[in-house]
PDB file of C-alpha atoms in Angstrom:
ATOM      1  CA  MET A   1     153.773 187.456 277.077  1.00  0.00           C
ATOM      2  CA  GLY A   2     154.644 185.742 280.319  1.00  0.00           C
ATOM      3  CA  LEU A   3     155.279 182.056 280.765  1.00  0.00           C
ATOM      4  CA  ASP A   4     151.842 181.530 282.365  1.00  0.00           C
ATOM      5  CA  THR A   5     150.160 183.123 279.361  1.00  0.00           C
ATOM      6  CA  VAL A   6     152.166 181.002 276.947  1.00  0.00           C
ATOM      7  CA  GLU A   7     151.087 177.859 278.834  1.00  0.00           C
ATOM      8  CA  LEU A   8     147.447 178.950 278.684  1.00  0.00           C
ATOM      9  CA  VAL A   9     147.669 179.588 274.942  1.00  0.00           C
ATOM     10  CA  MET A  10     149.261 176.170 274.421  1.00  0.00           C
ATOM     11  CA  ARG A  11     146.467 174.514 276.436  1.00  0.00           C
ATOM     12  CA  PHE A  12     143.817 176.344 274.361  1.00  0.00           C
ATOM     13  CA  GLU A  13     145.543 175.214 271.162  1.00  0.00           C
ATOM     14  CA  ASP A  14     145.636 171.604 272.350  1.00  0.00           C
ATOM     15  CA  GLU A  15     142.081 171.583 273.653  1.00  0.00           C
ATOM     16  CA  PHE A  16     140.492 173.050 270.518  1.00  0.00           C
ATOM     17  CA  ASP A  17     142.994 171.810 267.906  1.00  0.00           C
ATOM     18  CA  ILE A  18     143.697 175.313 266.641  1.00  0.00           C
ATOM     19  CA  THR A  19     146.778 177.483 266.268  1.00  0.00           C
ATOM     20  CA  ILE A  20     146.922 180.854 267.980  1.00  0.00           C
ATOM     21  CA  PRO A  21     149.669 183.075 266.562  1.00  0.00           C
ATOM     22  CA  ASP A  22     151.698 185.075 269.106  1.00  0.00           C
ATOM     23  CA  ALA A  23     150.397 188.382 267.718  1.00  0.00           C
ATOM     24  CA  ASP A  24     146.812 187.254 268.309  1.00  0.00           C
ATOM     25  CA  ALA A  25     147.585 185.819 271.751  1.00  0.00           C
ATOM     26  CA  GLU A  26     148.990 189.171 272.888  1.00  0.00           C
ATOM     27  CA  LYS A  27     145.701 190.866 271.984  1.00  0.00           C
ATOM     28  CA  LEU A  28     143.583 188.523 274.100  1.00  0.00           C
ATOM     29  CA  GLN A  29     143.064 190.445 277.338  1.00  0.00           C
ATOM     30  CA  THR A  30     139.980 188.812 278.884  1.00  0.00           C
ATOM     31  CA  LEU A  31     138.339 185.400 279.047  1.00  0.00           C
ATOM     32  CA  GLY A  32     135.430 186.745 276.948  1.00  0.00           C
ATOM     33  CA  GLU A  33     137.824 187.824 274.201  1.00  0.00           C
ATOM     34  CA  THR A  34     139.388 184.369 274.318  1.00  0.00           C
ATOM     35  CA  LEU A  35     135.970 182.762 273.968  1.00  0.00           C
ATOM     36  CA  ASP A  36     135.080 184.884 270.928  1.00  0.00           C
ATOM     37  CA  TYR A  37     138.500 184.256 269.357  1.00  0.00           C
ATOM     38  CA  VAL A  38     138.334 180.489 269.864  1.00  0.00           C
ATOM     39  CA  LEU A  39     134.793 180.345 268.405  1.00  0.00           C
ATOM     40  CA  LEU A  40     135.908 182.348 265.386  1.00  0.00           C
ATOM     41  CA  ARG A  41     138.897 180.045 264.817  1.00  0.00           C
ATOM     42  CA  LEU A  42     136.757 176.931 265.167  1.00  0.00           C
ATOM     43  CA  GLU A  43     134.232 178.239 262.665  1.00  0.00           C
ATOM     44  CA  ASP A  44     136.912 179.090 260.105  1.00  0.00           C
ATOM     45  CA  ARG A  45     138.874 175.904 260.592  1.00  0.00           C
ATOM     46  CA  PRO A  46     138.784 173.708 257.493  1.00  0.00           C
ATOM     47  CA  ARG A  47     137.997 170.014 257.816  1.00  0.00           C
ATOM     48  CA  ARG A  48     141.383 168.457 257.518  1.00  0.00           C
ATOM     49  CA  GLY A  49     142.082 165.174 255.859  1.00  0.00           C
ATOM     50  CA  VAL A  50     138.504 164.261 254.953  1.00  0.00           C
ATOM     51  CA  CYS A  51     137.323 164.041 251.354  1.00  0.00           C
ATOM     52  CA  LEU A  52     133.551 164.011 251.686  1.00  0.00           C
ATOM     53  CA  SER A  53     132.908 162.083 248.473  1.00  0.00           C
ATOM     54  CA  ALA A  54     135.466 159.409 249.438  1.00  0.00           C
ATOM     55  CA  HIS A  55     133.924 159.193 252.881  1.00  0.00           C
ATOM     56  CA  ALA A  56     130.461 158.752 251.272  1.00  0.00           C
ATOM     57  CA  PHE A  57     131.776 156.029 248.938  1.00  0.00           C
ATOM     58  CA  TYR A  58     133.327 154.060 251.807  1.00  0.00           C
ATOM     59  CA  GLN A  59     130.130 154.377 253.831  1.00  0.00           C
ATOM     60  CA  ILE A  60     128.037 153.097 250.911  1.00  0.00           C
ATOM     61  CA  ARG A  61     130.442 150.215 250.270  1.00  0.00           C
ATOM     62  CA  ARG A  62     130.450 149.272 253.963  1.00  0.00           C
ATOM     63  CA  GLU A  63     126.631 149.195 253.947  1.00  0.00           C
ATOM     64  CA  LEU A  64     126.480 147.069 250.777  1.00  0.00           C
ATOM     65  CA  LEU A  65     129.043 144.435 251.741  1.00  0.00           C
ATOM     66  CA  PRO A  66     126.735 142.190 253.807  1.00  0.00           C
ATOM     67  CA  PHE A  67     124.308 141.893 250.886  1.00  0.00           C
ATOM     68  CA  THR A  68     126.687 141.277 247.970  1.00  0.00           C
ATOM     69  CA  PRO A  69     128.617 138.258 246.726  1.00  0.00           C
ATOM     70  CA  LEU A  70     131.477 140.627 245.747  1.00  0.00           C
ATOM     71  CA  GLY A  71     134.413 141.263 248.053  1.00  0.00           C
ATOM     72  CA  ARG A  72     135.380 144.682 249.366  1.00  0.00           C
ATOM     73  CA  LYS A  73     138.179 145.127 246.823  1.00  0.00           C
ATOM     74  CA  ALA A  74     135.856 144.391 243.918  1.00  0.00           C
ATOM     75  CA  ILE A  75     133.568 147.266 244.810  1.00  0.00           C
ATOM     76  CA  ARG A  76     135.038 150.386 243.213  1.00  0.00           C
ATOM     77  CA  PRO A  77     133.496 153.787 242.312  1.00  0.00           C
ATOM     78  CA  GLY A  78     132.901 152.564 238.749  1.00  0.00           C
ATOM     79  CA  THR A  79     131.162 149.369 239.829  1.00  0.00           C
ATOM     80  CA  THR A  80     127.474 149.238 238.879  1.00  0.00           C
ATOM     81  CA  ILE A  81     124.818 148.734 241.484  1.00  0.00           C
ATOM     82  CA  GLY A  82     123.334 145.913 239.407  1.00  0.00           C
ATOM     83  CA  SER A  83     126.525 143.882 239.744  1.00  0.00           C
ATOM     84  CA  ILE A  84     126.785 144.592 243.481  1.00  0.00           C
ATOM     85  CA  LEU A  85     123.195 143.610 244.295  1.00  0.00           C
ATOM     86  CA  PRO A  86     122.252 141.177 241.521  1.00  0.00           C
ATOM     87  CA  ASP A  87     119.223 139.415 243.070  1.00  0.00           C
ATOM     88  CA  ARG A  88     115.832 140.524 244.328  1.00  0.00           C
ATOM     89  CA  THR A  89     116.528 139.380 247.890  1.00  0.00           C
ATOM     90  CA  SER A  90     119.533 141.663 248.301  1.00  0.00           C
ATOM     91  CA  ARG A  91     117.767 144.542 246.562  1.00  0.00           C
ATOM     92  CA  ARG A  92     115.043 144.542 249.164  1.00  0.00           C
ATOM     93  CA  GLN A  93     117.606 146.017 251.533  1.00  0.00           C
ATOM     94  CA  TRP A  94     118.210 149.014 249.261  1.00  0.00           C
ATOM     95  CA  VAL A  95     115.745 151.490 250.820  1.00  0.00           C
ATOM     96  CA  ALA A  96     117.284 151.012 254.290  1.00  0.00           C
ATOM     97  CA  ILE A  97     120.836 151.216 252.902  1.00  0.00           C
ATOM     98  CA  ALA A  98     120.014 154.388 250.920  1.00  0.00           C
ATOM     99  CA  GLN A  99     118.469 156.045 253.941  1.00  0.00           C
ATOM    100  CA  ARG A 100     121.474 155.263 256.150  1.00  0.00           C
ATOM    101  CA  CYS A 101     123.801 156.716 253.480  1.00  0.00           C
ATOM    102  CA  ASP A 102     121.641 159.799 252.710  1.00  0.00           C
ATOM    103  CA  LEU A 103     121.073 158.600 249.146  1.00  0.00           C
ATOM    104  CA  PRO A 104     117.929 159.444 247.212  1.00  0.00           C
ATOM    105  CA  VAL A 105     115.430 156.579 247.060  1.00  0.00           C
ATOM    106  CA  PRO A 106     113.531 156.115 243.782  1.00  0.00           C
ATOM    107  CA  PRO A 107     109.863 156.976 244.274  1.00  0.00           C
ATOM    108  CA  PHE A 108     107.232 154.360 244.848  1.00  0.00           C
ATOM    109  CA  ASP A 109     105.652 153.192 241.549  1.00  0.00           C
ATOM    110  CA  ILE A 110     101.953 152.373 241.840  1.00  0.00           C
ATOM    111  CA  ARG A 111     102.155 150.225 238.692  1.00  0.00           C
ATOM    112  CA  HIS A 112     104.693 147.945 240.371  1.00  0.00           C
ATOM    113  CA  PRO A 113     103.883 148.078 244.113  1.00  0.00           C
ATOM    114  CA  LEU A 114     105.911 144.970 244.995  1.00  0.00           C
ATOM    115  CA  MET A 115     109.081 146.098 243.202  1.00  0.00           C
ATOM    116  CA  PRO A 116     111.733 147.449 245.527  1.00  0.00           C
ATOM    117  CA  ARG A 117     112.643 151.049 244.948  1.00  0.00           C
ATOM    118  CA  PHE A 118     116.037 150.432 243.374  1.00  0.00           C
ATOM    119  CA  PRO A 119     118.242 152.523 241.050  1.00  0.00           C
ATOM    120  CA  LYS A 120     118.847 151.418 237.492  1.00  0.00           C
ATOM    121  CA  ASP A 121     121.240 148.469 237.205  1.00  0.00           C
ATOM    122  CA  GLU A 122     123.811 150.478 235.228  1.00  0.00           C
ATOM    123  CA  THR A 123     124.071 153.194 237.904  1.00  0.00           C
ATOM    124  CA  THR A 124     127.624 153.352 239.248  1.00  0.00           C
ATOM    125  CA  LEU A 125     128.583 154.007 242.848  1.00  0.00           C
ATOM    126  CA  ARG A 126     130.291 157.172 241.609  1.00  0.00           C
ATOM    127  CA  ARG A 127     126.926 158.432 240.339  1.00  0.00           C
ATOM    128  CA  LEU A 128     125.239 157.451 243.607  1.00  0.00           C
ATOM    129  CA  VAL A 129     127.811 159.418 245.584  1.00  0.00           C
ATOM    130  CA  LYS A 130     127.188 162.450 243.371  1.00  0.00           C
ATOM    131  CA  SER A 131     123.435 162.111 243.934  1.00  0.00           C
ATOM    132  CA  ARG A 132     123.842 162.010 247.714  1.00  0.00           C
ATOM    133  CA  ARG A 133     121.936 164.557 249.763  1.00  0.00           C
ATOM    134  CA  TRP A 134     124.885 166.507 251.122  1.00  0.00           C
ATOM    135  CA  PRO A 135     124.363 168.251 254.446  1.00  0.00           C
ATOM    136  CA  LYS A 136     124.438 172.008 254.633  1.00  0.00           C
ATOM    137  CA  ARG A 137     127.739 173.434 255.805  1.00  0.00           C
ATOM    138  CA  VAL A 138     127.969 172.864 259.539  1.00  0.00           C
ATOM    139  CA  SER A 139     129.344 175.677 261.611  1.00  0.00           C
ATOM    140  CA  TYR A 140     131.878 174.556 264.173  1.00  0.00           C
ATOM    141  CA  ARG A 141     130.338 177.137 266.443  1.00  0.00           C
ATOM    142  CA  ASP A 142     127.069 175.160 266.289  1.00  0.00           C
ATOM    143  CA  GLU A 143     128.785 171.774 266.257  1.00  0.00           C
ATOM    144  CA  ILE A 144     130.818 172.339 269.420  1.00  0.00           C
ATOM    145  CA  GLY A 145     128.576 174.890 271.112  1.00  0.00           C
ATOM    146  CA  ARG A 146     129.387 178.183 272.741  1.00  0.00           C
ATOM    147  CA  ASP A 147     128.641 176.847 276.235  1.00  0.00           C
ATOM    148  CA  ALA A 148     130.940 173.832 275.759  1.00  0.00           C
ATOM    149  CA  VAL A 149     133.790 176.071 274.596  1.00  0.00           C
ATOM    150  CA  TRP A 150     133.211 178.432 277.544  1.00  0.00           C
ATOM    151  CA  GLU A 151     133.236 175.528 280.034  1.00  0.00           C
ATOM    152  CA  ALA A 152     136.485 174.232 278.523  1.00  0.00           C
ATOM    153  CA  ILE A 153     138.100 177.676 278.757  1.00  0.00           C
ATOM    154  CA  LEU A 154     136.994 178.007 282.391  1.00  0.00           C
ATOM    155  CA  GLY A 155     138.448 174.588 283.183  1.00  0.00           C
ATOM    156  CA  ILE A 156     141.766 175.360 281.571  1.00  0.00           C
ATOM    157  CA  VAL A 157     142.126 178.796 283.183  1.00  0.00           C
ATOM    158  CA  SER A 158     141.049 177.505 286.606  1.00  0.00           C
ATOM    159  CA  HIS A 159     143.480 174.586 286.433  1.00  0.00           C
ATOM    160  CA  GLN A 160     146.437 176.646 285.179  1.00  0.00           C
ATOM    161  CA  THR A 161     145.948 179.598 287.549  1.00  0.00           C
ATOM    162  CA  GLY A 162     144.505 177.881 290.599  1.00  0.00           C
ATOM    163  CA  VAL A 163     141.590 180.334 290.643  1.00  0.00           C
ATOM    164  CA  ASP A 164     138.163 178.853 291.442  1.00  0.00           C
ATOM    165  CA  ARG A 165     135.877 178.605 288.419  1.00  0.00           C
ATOM    166  CA  LYS A 166     133.158 180.489 290.304  1.00  0.00           C
ATOM    167  CA  GLU A 167     135.377 183.576 290.415  1.00  0.00           C
ATOM    168  CA  LEU A 168     135.967 183.582 286.664  1.00  0.00           C
ATOM    169  CA  HIS A 169     133.719 185.486 284.260  1.00  0.00           C
ATOM    170  CA  LYS A 170     133.925 186.897 280.745  1.00  0.00           C
ATOM    171  CA  ASP A 171     135.386 190.199 281.977  1.00  0.00           C
ATOM    172  CA  THR A 172     138.168 188.516 283.939  1.00  0.00           C
ATOM    173  CA  HIS A 173     141.421 190.118 282.748  1.00  0.00           C
ATOM    174  CA  TYR A 174     144.468 187.896 282.447  1.00  0.00           C
ATOM    175  CA  ILE A 175     147.004 190.396 283.732  1.00  0.00           C
ATOM    176  CA  ASN A 176     144.936 192.533 286.158  1.00  0.00           C
ATOM    177  CA  ASP A 177     142.837 189.743 287.692  1.00  0.00           C
ATOM    178  CA  LEU A 178     144.847 186.552 287.311  1.00  0.00           C
ATOM    179  CA  ASN A 179     148.477 187.728 287.552  1.00  0.00           C
TER     180      ASN A 179
END
């Protein structure tokens, strides 16, 4: 691998926050192969440093804070919703809070049409987090988009090699066409 190729690989790694082992980098011959490789690495990349249930708890707590007499530190996973939102006025906000946090909203009860749709008082935040409607697994390929990855690759290769973007295509070979 030449110095130019190493610099390209390093730029791809920085741009997409992935690691490309030397053995894999040597196999990438064309821009199209690079595109497919980067998309595959992005799809398989784990979400680093994010615990989804902790993230959900913090989001729920952040949404509840304006409506509760408790301070941030007093709201823990074991805290009950009844102690967080003790009065009817604050409970009227529950449907909007639940929707923003992807929490299930208790169904409308025809017998009590004026009652807010609120969970039982003894329900803990931990239980609410567990009841959250979790999104389906998101593919990084869908999240970032094939076209966006391709445009980024074109930009990097064009900048590093000095070749106009219009001359680059998926069959462009690194050694034969860009050397």
